[in-house]
Amino acid sequence: MCDRLDGLPLAIELAAVRLGTLSVAEFVAGLGEHLALLVDEDRQGPSRHRALATCIGWSHQLCTERERLFWARVSVFPGEFDLEAATYVCRDETLRAQDMIDVVTGLVDKSVLLRRETPAGVRFLLPGATREFGAGWLALLGQQEEVRLRHHDFYLALARNAEREWPRRQVRWHHRLRVEAANLAQALETGLEAGTGLELAGTLWILWVCCGMHTEGRHYLDRALATDPRRGPARIRVSL
């Protein structure tokens, strides 16, 4: 339960109240709607501490306009991401590439984004409930499809680079693709929904074969073949 709540102290405290009625298993099963479950109207103190949504909303009000926009758009990432990916996915005329460092620093300082250093470089995470809140704002902005397609395009380019450089930089790309597995899966889902998943599924043969993800690879390759009937080099490659 604590893992699913990303270790957020307020979220865990609010969850503890629900455990008077629900078992841990029942609570975790209902965590698809983090913000609806994590409410305690009897809690003493500021109103923002009585519900996780209220607390997150209060943090949202403290953000600048650019920070709020970045928060909404970066909710498309299902897990960790780096600054390069976030810049590609989130930038436009309002949120420029040169603004990203200041925006990310501001969100880390406000504990909206979590930062950690890894062998693959500095990476960031939008915790689950915070990501859910951002996704709600992204829906209100009407930018979900546009941002998801940018996310797909970035990771398709990443997969192409991995394939091209694999003979010379196998250790680097083995680690990078494993770290990006959740984002690559999200990009694949986007491509499959749009009927364009064949190329990405085939290009990721390194992840399927060399990184030990055989079951996942077979799953996505079969789905790509089923959802995209077009003939061509991509289909032949995936069929092999």
PDB file of C-alpha atoms in Angstrom:
ATOM      1  CA  MET A   1       0.000   0.000   0.000  1.00  0.00           C
ATOM      2  CA  CYS A   2       2.804   2.404   0.906  1.00  0.00           C
ATOM      3  CA  ASP A   3       4.547   1.638  -2.392  1.00  0.00           C
ATOM      4  CA  ARG A   4       1.363   2.349  -4.364  1.00  0.00           C
ATOM      5  CA  LEU A   5       1.034   5.683  -2.526  1.00  0.00           C
ATOM      6  CA  ASP A   6       4.644   6.572  -3.407  1.00  0.00           C
ATOM      7  CA  GLY A   7       5.500   6.886   0.279  1.00  0.00           C
ATOM      8  CA  LEU A   8       3.639  10.214   0.593  1.00  0.00           C
ATOM      9  CA  PRO A   9       3.091  10.801   4.351  1.00  0.00           C
ATOM     10  CA  LEU A  10      -0.281  12.537   3.973  1.00  0.00           C
ATOM     11  CA  ALA A  11      -1.536   9.858   1.582  1.00  0.00           C
ATOM     12  CA  ILE A  12      -0.528   7.105   4.016  1.00  0.00           C
ATOM     13  CA  GLU A  13      -2.222   8.882   6.934  1.00  0.00           C
ATOM     14  CA  LEU A  14      -5.441   9.278   4.951  1.00  0.00           C
ATOM     15  CA  ALA A  15      -5.244   5.660   3.819  1.00  0.00           C
ATOM     16  CA  ALA A  16      -4.940   4.513   7.427  1.00  0.00           C
ATOM     17  CA  VAL A  17      -8.359   6.022   8.129  1.00  0.00           C
ATOM     18  CA  ARG A  18      -9.896   3.934   5.325  1.00  0.00           C
ATOM     19  CA  LEU A  19      -8.415   0.749   6.778  1.00  0.00           C
ATOM     20  CA  GLY A  20     -11.000   0.956   9.535  1.00  0.00           C
ATOM     21  CA  THR A  21     -13.519  -0.143   6.909  1.00  0.00           C
ATOM     22  CA  LEU A  22     -11.500  -1.798   4.141  1.00  0.00           C
ATOM     23  CA  SER A  23      -8.829  -4.464   4.226  1.00  0.00           C
ATOM     24  CA  VAL A  24      -5.430  -3.555   2.815  1.00  0.00           C
ATOM     25  CA  ALA A  25      -6.151  -5.725  -0.246  1.00  0.00           C
ATOM     26  CA  GLU A  26      -9.519  -4.021  -0.839  1.00  0.00           C
ATOM     27  CA  PHE A  27      -7.972  -0.594  -0.431  1.00  0.00           C
ATOM     28  CA  VAL A  28      -5.129  -1.331  -2.861  1.00  0.00           C
ATOM     29  CA  ALA A  29      -7.621  -2.763  -5.370  1.00  0.00           C
ATOM     30  CA  GLY A  30      -9.482   0.562  -5.304  1.00  0.00           C
ATOM     31  CA  LEU A  31      -6.401   2.716  -5.774  1.00  0.00           C
ATOM     32  CA  GLY A  32      -7.174   3.310  -9.429  1.00  0.00           C
ATOM     33  CA  GLU A  33      -8.925   6.395  -8.031  1.00  0.00           C
ATOM     34  CA  HIS A  34      -6.315   7.627  -5.542  1.00  0.00           C
ATOM     35  CA  LEU A  35      -7.909  10.973  -4.894  1.00  0.00           C
ATOM     36  CA  ALA A  36     -11.433   9.697  -4.255  1.00  0.00           C
ATOM     37  CA  LEU A  37     -10.323   7.220  -1.584  1.00  0.00           C
ATOM     38  CA  LEU A  38      -7.939   9.511   0.256  1.00  0.00           C
ATOM     39  CA  VAL A  39     -10.365  11.773   2.115  1.00  0.00           C
ATOM     40  CA  ASP A  40     -10.845  12.257   5.864  1.00  0.00           C
ATOM     41  CA  GLU A  41     -13.443  14.940   6.633  1.00  0.00           C
ATOM     42  CA  ASP A  42     -13.009  14.434  10.414  1.00  0.00           C
ATOM     43  CA  ARG A  43      -9.297  15.246  10.329  1.00  0.00           C
ATOM     44  CA  GLN A  44      -8.290  18.279  12.388  1.00  0.00           C
ATOM     45  CA  GLY A  45      -6.185  21.086  10.952  1.00  0.00           C
ATOM     46  CA  PRO A  46      -6.134  22.976   7.653  1.00  0.00           C
ATOM     47  CA  SER A  47      -8.741  21.937   5.100  1.00  0.00           C
ATOM     48  CA  ARG A  48      -6.002  21.098   2.622  1.00  0.00           C
ATOM     49  CA  HIS A  49      -4.929  18.232   4.923  1.00  0.00           C
ATOM     50  CA  ARG A  50      -8.367  16.564   4.981  1.00  0.00           C
ATOM     51  CA  ALA A  51      -8.183  15.227   1.441  1.00  0.00           C
ATOM     52  CA  LEU A  52      -5.220  14.439  -0.750  1.00  0.00           C
ATOM     53  CA  ALA A  53      -6.910  16.159  -3.706  1.00  0.00           C
ATOM     54  CA  THR A  54      -7.296  19.349  -1.668  1.00  0.00           C
ATOM     55  CA  CYS A  55      -3.669  19.205  -0.560  1.00  0.00           C
ATOM     56  CA  ILE A  56      -2.461  18.683  -4.121  1.00  0.00           C
ATOM     57  CA  GLY A  57      -4.792  21.420  -5.336  1.00  0.00           C
ATOM     58  CA  TRP A  58      -3.283  23.789  -2.767  1.00  0.00           C
ATOM     59  CA  SER A  59       0.195  22.952  -4.103  1.00  0.00           C
ATOM     60  CA  HIS A  60      -1.124  23.543  -7.620  1.00  0.00           C
ATOM     61  CA  GLN A  61      -2.212  27.054  -6.666  1.00  0.00           C
ATOM     62  CA  LEU A  62       1.334  27.834  -5.506  1.00  0.00           C
ATOM     63  CA  CYS A  63       2.761  26.944  -8.932  1.00  0.00           C
ATOM     64  CA  THR A  64       3.441  29.400 -11.724  1.00  0.00           C
ATOM     65  CA  GLU A  65       1.459  29.135 -14.962  1.00  0.00           C
ATOM     66  CA  ARG A  66       4.350  27.373 -16.701  1.00  0.00           C
ATOM     67  CA  GLU A  67       4.793  24.952 -13.807  1.00  0.00           C
ATOM     68  CA  ARG A  68       1.094  24.047 -13.949  1.00  0.00           C
ATOM     69  CA  LEU A  69       1.281  23.487 -17.700  1.00  0.00           C
ATOM     70  CA  PHE A  70       4.381  21.309 -17.340  1.00  0.00           C
ATOM     71  CA  TRP A  71       2.713  19.363 -14.503  1.00  0.00           C
ATOM     72  CA  ALA A  72      -0.304  18.629 -16.689  1.00  0.00           C
ATOM     73  CA  ARG A  73       1.699  17.551 -19.724  1.00  0.00           C
ATOM     74  CA  VAL A  74       4.282  15.495 -17.861  1.00  0.00           C
ATOM     75  CA  SER A  75       1.457  13.401 -16.391  1.00  0.00           C
ATOM     76  CA  VAL A  76       1.601  11.416 -19.645  1.00  0.00           C
ATOM     77  CA  PHE A  77       4.760   9.691 -18.365  1.00  0.00           C
ATOM     78  CA  PRO A  78       3.779   6.493 -16.510  1.00  0.00           C
ATOM     79  CA  GLY A  79       6.997   6.430 -14.491  1.00  0.00           C
ATOM     80  CA  GLU A  80      10.403   8.093 -14.373  1.00  0.00           C
ATOM     81  CA  PHE A  81      11.667  10.362 -17.139  1.00  0.00           C
ATOM     82  CA  ASP A  82      14.625  12.622 -17.858  1.00  0.00           C
ATOM     83  CA  LEU A  83      14.813  16.274 -18.820  1.00  0.00           C
ATOM     84  CA  GLU A  84      15.374  15.537 -22.512  1.00  0.00           C
ATOM     85  CA  ALA A  85      12.165  13.518 -22.769  1.00  0.00           C
ATOM     86  CA  ALA A  86      10.152  16.031 -20.754  1.00  0.00           C
ATOM     87  CA  THR A  87      11.392  18.912 -22.911  1.00  0.00           C
ATOM     88  CA  TYR A  88      10.397  17.168 -26.142  1.00  0.00           C
ATOM     89  CA  VAL A  89       6.965  16.184 -24.857  1.00  0.00           C
ATOM     90  CA  CYS A  90       6.046  19.411 -23.050  1.00  0.00           C
ATOM     91  CA  ARG A  91       7.509  22.310 -25.005  1.00  0.00           C
ATOM     92  CA  ASP A  92       5.617  24.738 -27.231  1.00  0.00           C
ATOM     93  CA  GLU A  93       5.391  28.510 -27.680  1.00  0.00           C
ATOM     94  CA  THR A  94       4.157  28.949 -24.095  1.00  0.00           C
ATOM     95  CA  LEU A  95       6.553  26.503 -22.449  1.00  0.00           C
ATOM     96  CA  ARG A  96       9.875  26.908 -24.235  1.00  0.00           C
ATOM     97  CA  ALA A  97      12.904  24.615 -24.039  1.00  0.00           C
ATOM     98  CA  GLN A  98      14.903  27.305 -22.247  1.00  0.00           C
ATOM     99  CA  ASP A  99      12.232  27.466 -19.521  1.00  0.00           C
ATOM    100  CA  MET A 100      12.449  23.784 -18.605  1.00  0.00           C
ATOM    101  CA  ILE A 101      15.272  23.860 -16.054  1.00  0.00           C
ATOM    102  CA  ASP A 102      13.620  26.625 -14.031  1.00  0.00           C
ATOM    103  CA  VAL A 103      10.206  24.924 -14.244  1.00  0.00           C
ATOM    104  CA  VAL A 104      11.544  21.537 -13.169  1.00  0.00           C
ATOM    105  CA  THR A 105      13.572  23.111 -10.350  1.00  0.00           C
ATOM    106  CA  GLY A 106      10.455  24.891  -9.104  1.00  0.00           C
ATOM    107  CA  LEU A 107       8.395  21.694  -9.076  1.00  0.00           C
ATOM    108  CA  VAL A 108      11.149  19.753  -7.303  1.00  0.00           C
ATOM    109  CA  ASP A 109      11.378  22.494  -4.676  1.00  0.00           C
ATOM    110  CA  LYS A 110       7.604  22.237  -4.155  1.00  0.00           C
ATOM    111  CA  SER A 111       7.878  18.411  -3.855  1.00  0.00           C
ATOM    112  CA  VAL A 112       5.570  17.963  -6.842  1.00  0.00           C
ATOM    113  CA  LEU A 113       8.364  16.207  -8.725  1.00  0.00           C
ATOM    114  CA  LEU A 114      10.749  13.716  -7.139  1.00  0.00           C
ATOM    115  CA  ARG A 115      14.368  13.753  -8.332  1.00  0.00           C
ATOM    116  CA  ARG A 116      16.952  11.000  -8.177  1.00  0.00           C
ATOM    117  CA  GLU A 117      20.359  10.318  -9.688  1.00  0.00           C
ATOM    118  CA  THR A 118      20.795   7.047 -11.579  1.00  0.00           C
ATOM    119  CA  PRO A 119      23.508   5.444 -13.746  1.00  0.00           C
ATOM    120  CA  ALA A 120      21.417   6.727 -16.678  1.00  0.00           C
ATOM    121  CA  GLY A 121      21.565  10.296 -15.337  1.00  0.00           C
ATOM    122  CA  VAL A 122      19.175  12.467 -13.339  1.00  0.00           C
ATOM    123  CA  ARG A 123      15.584  11.277 -13.548  1.00  0.00           C
ATOM    124  CA  PHE A 124      12.287  12.636 -12.260  1.00  0.00           C
ATOM    125  CA  LEU A 125       9.040  11.096 -11.085  1.00  0.00           C
ATOM    126  CA  LEU A 126       5.545  12.504 -10.720  1.00  0.00           C
ATOM    127  CA  PRO A 127       4.032  10.435  -7.852  1.00  0.00           C
ATOM    128  CA  GLY A 128       0.829   8.538  -8.615  1.00  0.00           C
ATOM    129  CA  ALA A 129      -1.764  10.804  -7.008  1.00  0.00           C
ATOM    130  CA  THR A 130       0.045  13.909  -8.255  1.00  0.00           C
ATOM    131  CA  ARG A 131       0.140  12.426 -11.751  1.00  0.00           C
ATOM    132  CA  GLU A 132      -3.589  11.695 -11.550  1.00  0.00           C
ATOM    133  CA  PHE A 133      -4.236  15.325 -10.623  1.00  0.00           C
ATOM    134  CA  GLY A 134      -2.094  16.517 -13.555  1.00  0.00           C
ATOM    135  CA  ALA A 135      -3.885  14.172 -15.939  1.00  0.00           C
ATOM    136  CA  GLY A 136      -7.167  15.740 -14.892  1.00  0.00           C
ATOM    137  CA  TRP A 137      -5.860  19.167 -15.822  1.00  0.00           C
ATOM    138  CA  LEU A 138      -4.478  17.855 -19.106  1.00  0.00           C
ATOM    139  CA  ALA A 139      -7.962  16.571 -19.949  1.00  0.00           C
ATOM    140  CA  LEU A 140      -9.447  19.975 -19.133  1.00  0.00           C
ATOM    141  CA  LEU A 141      -6.915  21.583 -21.463  1.00  0.00           C
ATOM    142  CA  GLY A 142      -7.932  19.164 -24.223  1.00  0.00           C
ATOM    143  CA  GLN A 143      -4.312  18.249 -24.930  1.00  0.00           C
ATOM    144  CA  GLN A 144      -4.268  14.556 -24.052  1.00  0.00           C
ATOM    145  CA  GLU A 145      -4.012  13.198 -27.593  1.00  0.00           C
ATOM    146  CA  GLU A 146      -1.430  15.740 -28.704  1.00  0.00           C
ATOM    147  CA  VAL A 147       0.844  15.119 -25.712  1.00  0.00           C
ATOM    148  CA  ARG A 148       0.516  11.322 -25.934  1.00  0.00           C
ATOM    149  CA  LEU A 149       1.560  11.452 -29.602  1.00  0.00           C
ATOM    150  CA  ARG A 150       4.615  13.549 -28.713  1.00  0.00           C
ATOM    151  CA  HIS A 151       5.495  10.988 -26.052  1.00  0.00           C
ATOM    152  CA  HIS A 152       5.143   8.198 -28.643  1.00  0.00           C
ATOM    153  CA  ASP A 153       7.301  10.059 -31.166  1.00  0.00           C
ATOM    154  CA  PHE A 154      10.087  10.657 -28.631  1.00  0.00           C
ATOM    155  CA  TYR A 155      10.311   7.003 -27.660  1.00  0.00           C
ATOM    156  CA  LEU A 156      10.105   5.822 -31.257  1.00  0.00           C
ATOM    157  CA  ALA A 157      13.135   8.023 -31.968  1.00  0.00           C
ATOM    158  CA  LEU A 158      14.845   6.624 -28.871  1.00  0.00           C
ATOM    159  CA  ALA A 159      14.241   3.050 -30.070  1.00  0.00           C
ATOM    160  CA  ARG A 160      15.635   3.904 -33.515  1.00  0.00           C
ATOM    161  CA  ASN A 161      18.768   5.386 -31.931  1.00  0.00           C
ATOM    162  CA  ALA A 162      19.202   2.304 -29.746  1.00  0.00           C
ATOM    163  CA  GLU A 163      18.991   0.002 -32.748  1.00  0.00           C
ATOM    164  CA  ARG A 164      21.433   2.099 -34.777  1.00  0.00           C
ATOM    165  CA  GLU A 165      24.024   2.348 -31.977  1.00  0.00           C
ATOM    166  CA  TRP A 166      23.557  -1.145 -30.514  1.00  0.00           C
ATOM    167  CA  PRO A 167      26.665  -2.736 -32.117  1.00  0.00           C
ATOM    168  CA  ARG A 168      28.927  -0.056 -30.588  1.00  0.00           C
ATOM    169  CA  ARG A 169      27.204   0.812 -27.285  1.00  0.00           C
ATOM    170  CA  GLN A 170      25.437  -2.290 -26.074  1.00  0.00           C
ATOM    171  CA  VAL A 171      25.948  -1.779 -22.330  1.00  0.00           C
ATOM    172  CA  ARG A 172      24.654   1.787 -22.438  1.00  0.00           C
ATOM    173  CA  TRP A 173      21.553   0.922 -24.429  1.00  0.00           C
ATOM    174  CA  HIS A 174      20.810  -2.239 -22.466  1.00  0.00           C
ATOM    175  CA  HIS A 175      20.613  -0.175 -19.281  1.00  0.00           C
ATOM    176  CA  ARG A 176      18.745   2.716 -20.899  1.00  0.00           C
ATOM    177  CA  LEU A 177      16.033   0.583 -22.472  1.00  0.00           C
ATOM    178  CA  ARG A 178      15.446  -1.281 -19.214  1.00  0.00           C
ATOM    179  CA  VAL A 179      15.075   2.022 -17.360  1.00  0.00           C
ATOM    180  CA  GLU A 180      12.649   3.284 -20.028  1.00  0.00           C
ATOM    181  CA  ALA A 181      10.553   0.089 -20.161  1.00  0.00           C
ATOM    182  CA  ALA A 182       7.425   1.728 -18.701  1.00  0.00           C
ATOM    183  CA  ASN A 183       7.633   4.661 -21.117  1.00  0.00           C
ATOM    184  CA  LEU A 184       8.243   2.354 -24.061  1.00  0.00           C
ATOM    185  CA  ALA A 185       5.193   0.294 -23.081  1.00  0.00           C
ATOM    186  CA  GLN A 186       3.114   3.487 -22.937  1.00  0.00           C
ATOM    187  CA  ALA A 187       4.392   4.541 -26.360  1.00  0.00           C
ATOM    188  CA  LEU A 188       3.523   1.111 -27.721  1.00  0.00           C
ATOM    189  CA  GLU A 189      -0.028   1.391 -26.381  1.00  0.00           C
ATOM    190  CA  THR A 190      -0.380   4.752 -28.116  1.00  0.00           C
ATOM    191  CA  GLY A 191       0.923   3.328 -31.377  1.00  0.00           C
ATOM    192  CA  LEU A 192      -1.335   0.281 -31.171  1.00  0.00           C
ATOM    193  CA  GLU A 193      -4.396   2.457 -30.577  1.00  0.00           C
ATOM    194  CA  ALA A 194      -3.480   4.529 -33.629  1.00  0.00           C
ATOM    195  CA  GLY A 195      -2.751   1.424 -35.732  1.00  0.00           C
ATOM    196  CA  THR A 196       0.931   2.395 -36.102  1.00  0.00           C
ATOM    197  CA  GLY A 197       2.583   0.122 -33.563  1.00  0.00           C
ATOM    198  CA  LEU A 198       4.367  -2.192 -36.000  1.00  0.00           C
ATOM    199  CA  GLU A 199       7.520  -0.117 -36.384  1.00  0.00           C
ATOM    200  CA  LEU A 200       8.061   0.511 -32.682  1.00  0.00           C
ATOM    201  CA  ALA A 201       7.301  -3.088 -31.723  1.00  0.00           C
ATOM    202  CA  GLY A 202       9.793  -4.330 -34.306  1.00  0.00           C
ATOM    203  CA  THR A 203      12.471  -1.749 -33.530  1.00  0.00           C
ATOM    204  CA  LEU A 204      12.413  -2.781 -29.875  1.00  0.00           C
ATOM    205  CA  TRP A 205      13.783  -6.252 -30.657  1.00  0.00           C
ATOM    206  CA  ILE A 206      16.756  -5.322 -28.457  1.00  0.00           C
ATOM    207  CA  LEU A 207      14.458  -4.943 -25.455  1.00  0.00           C
ATOM    208  CA  TRP A 208      12.620  -8.169 -26.215  1.00  0.00           C
ATOM    209  CA  VAL A 209      15.609 -10.358 -27.120  1.00  0.00           C
ATOM    210  CA  CYS A 210      18.677  -8.850 -25.452  1.00  0.00           C
ATOM    211  CA  CYS A 211      17.117  -7.431 -22.292  1.00  0.00           C
ATOM    212  CA  GLY A 212      15.189 -10.560 -21.377  1.00  0.00           C
ATOM    213  CA  MET A 213      11.645  -9.281 -21.972  1.00  0.00           C
ATOM    214  CA  HIS A 214      10.580 -12.169 -24.210  1.00  0.00           C
ATOM    215  CA  THR A 215       7.019 -12.514 -22.880  1.00  0.00           C
ATOM    216  CA  GLU A 216       6.320  -8.788 -23.136  1.00  0.00           C
ATOM    217  CA  GLY A 217       7.815  -8.714 -26.609  1.00  0.00           C
ATOM    218  CA  ARG A 218       5.620 -11.558 -27.880  1.00  0.00           C
ATOM    219  CA  HIS A 219       2.585  -9.823 -26.393  1.00  0.00           C
ATOM    220  CA  TYR A 220       3.241  -6.536 -28.186  1.00  0.00           C
ATOM    221  CA  LEU A 221       4.388  -8.110 -31.445  1.00  0.00           C
ATOM    222  CA  ASP A 222       1.225 -10.210 -31.669  1.00  0.00           C
ATOM    223  CA  ARG A 223      -0.960  -7.189 -30.926  1.00  0.00           C
ATOM    224  CA  ALA A 224       0.875  -5.069 -33.493  1.00  0.00           C
ATOM    225  CA  LEU A 225       0.313  -7.690 -36.174  1.00  0.00           C
ATOM    226  CA  ALA A 226      -3.369  -7.939 -35.260  1.00  0.00           C
ATOM    227  CA  THR A 227      -4.063  -4.199 -35.201  1.00  0.00           C
ATOM    228  CA  ASP A 228      -2.148  -3.118 -38.314  1.00  0.00           C
ATOM    229  CA  PRO A 229      -2.973  -5.218 -41.409  1.00  0.00           C
ATOM    230  CA  ARG A 230      -0.824  -3.173 -43.774  1.00  0.00           C
ATOM    231  CA  ARG A 231       1.819  -5.032 -45.728  1.00  0.00           C
ATOM    232  CA  GLY A 232       5.378  -3.780 -45.925  1.00  0.00           C
ATOM    233  CA  PRO A 233       8.888  -4.103 -44.433  1.00  0.00           C
ATOM    234  CA  ALA A 234       7.698  -3.390 -40.881  1.00  0.00           C
ATOM    235  CA  ARG A 235       5.176  -6.239 -40.969  1.00  0.00           C
ATOM    236  CA  ILE A 236       7.682  -8.668 -42.451  1.00  0.00           C
ATOM    237  CA  ARG A 237      10.182  -7.771 -39.765  1.00  0.00           C
ATOM    238  CA  VAL A 238       7.729  -8.245 -36.915  1.00  0.00           C
ATOM    239  CA  SER A 239       6.492 -11.530 -38.389  1.00  0.00           C
ATOM    240  CA  LEU A 240      10.026 -12.920 -38.226  1.00  0.00           C
TER     241      LEU A 240
END
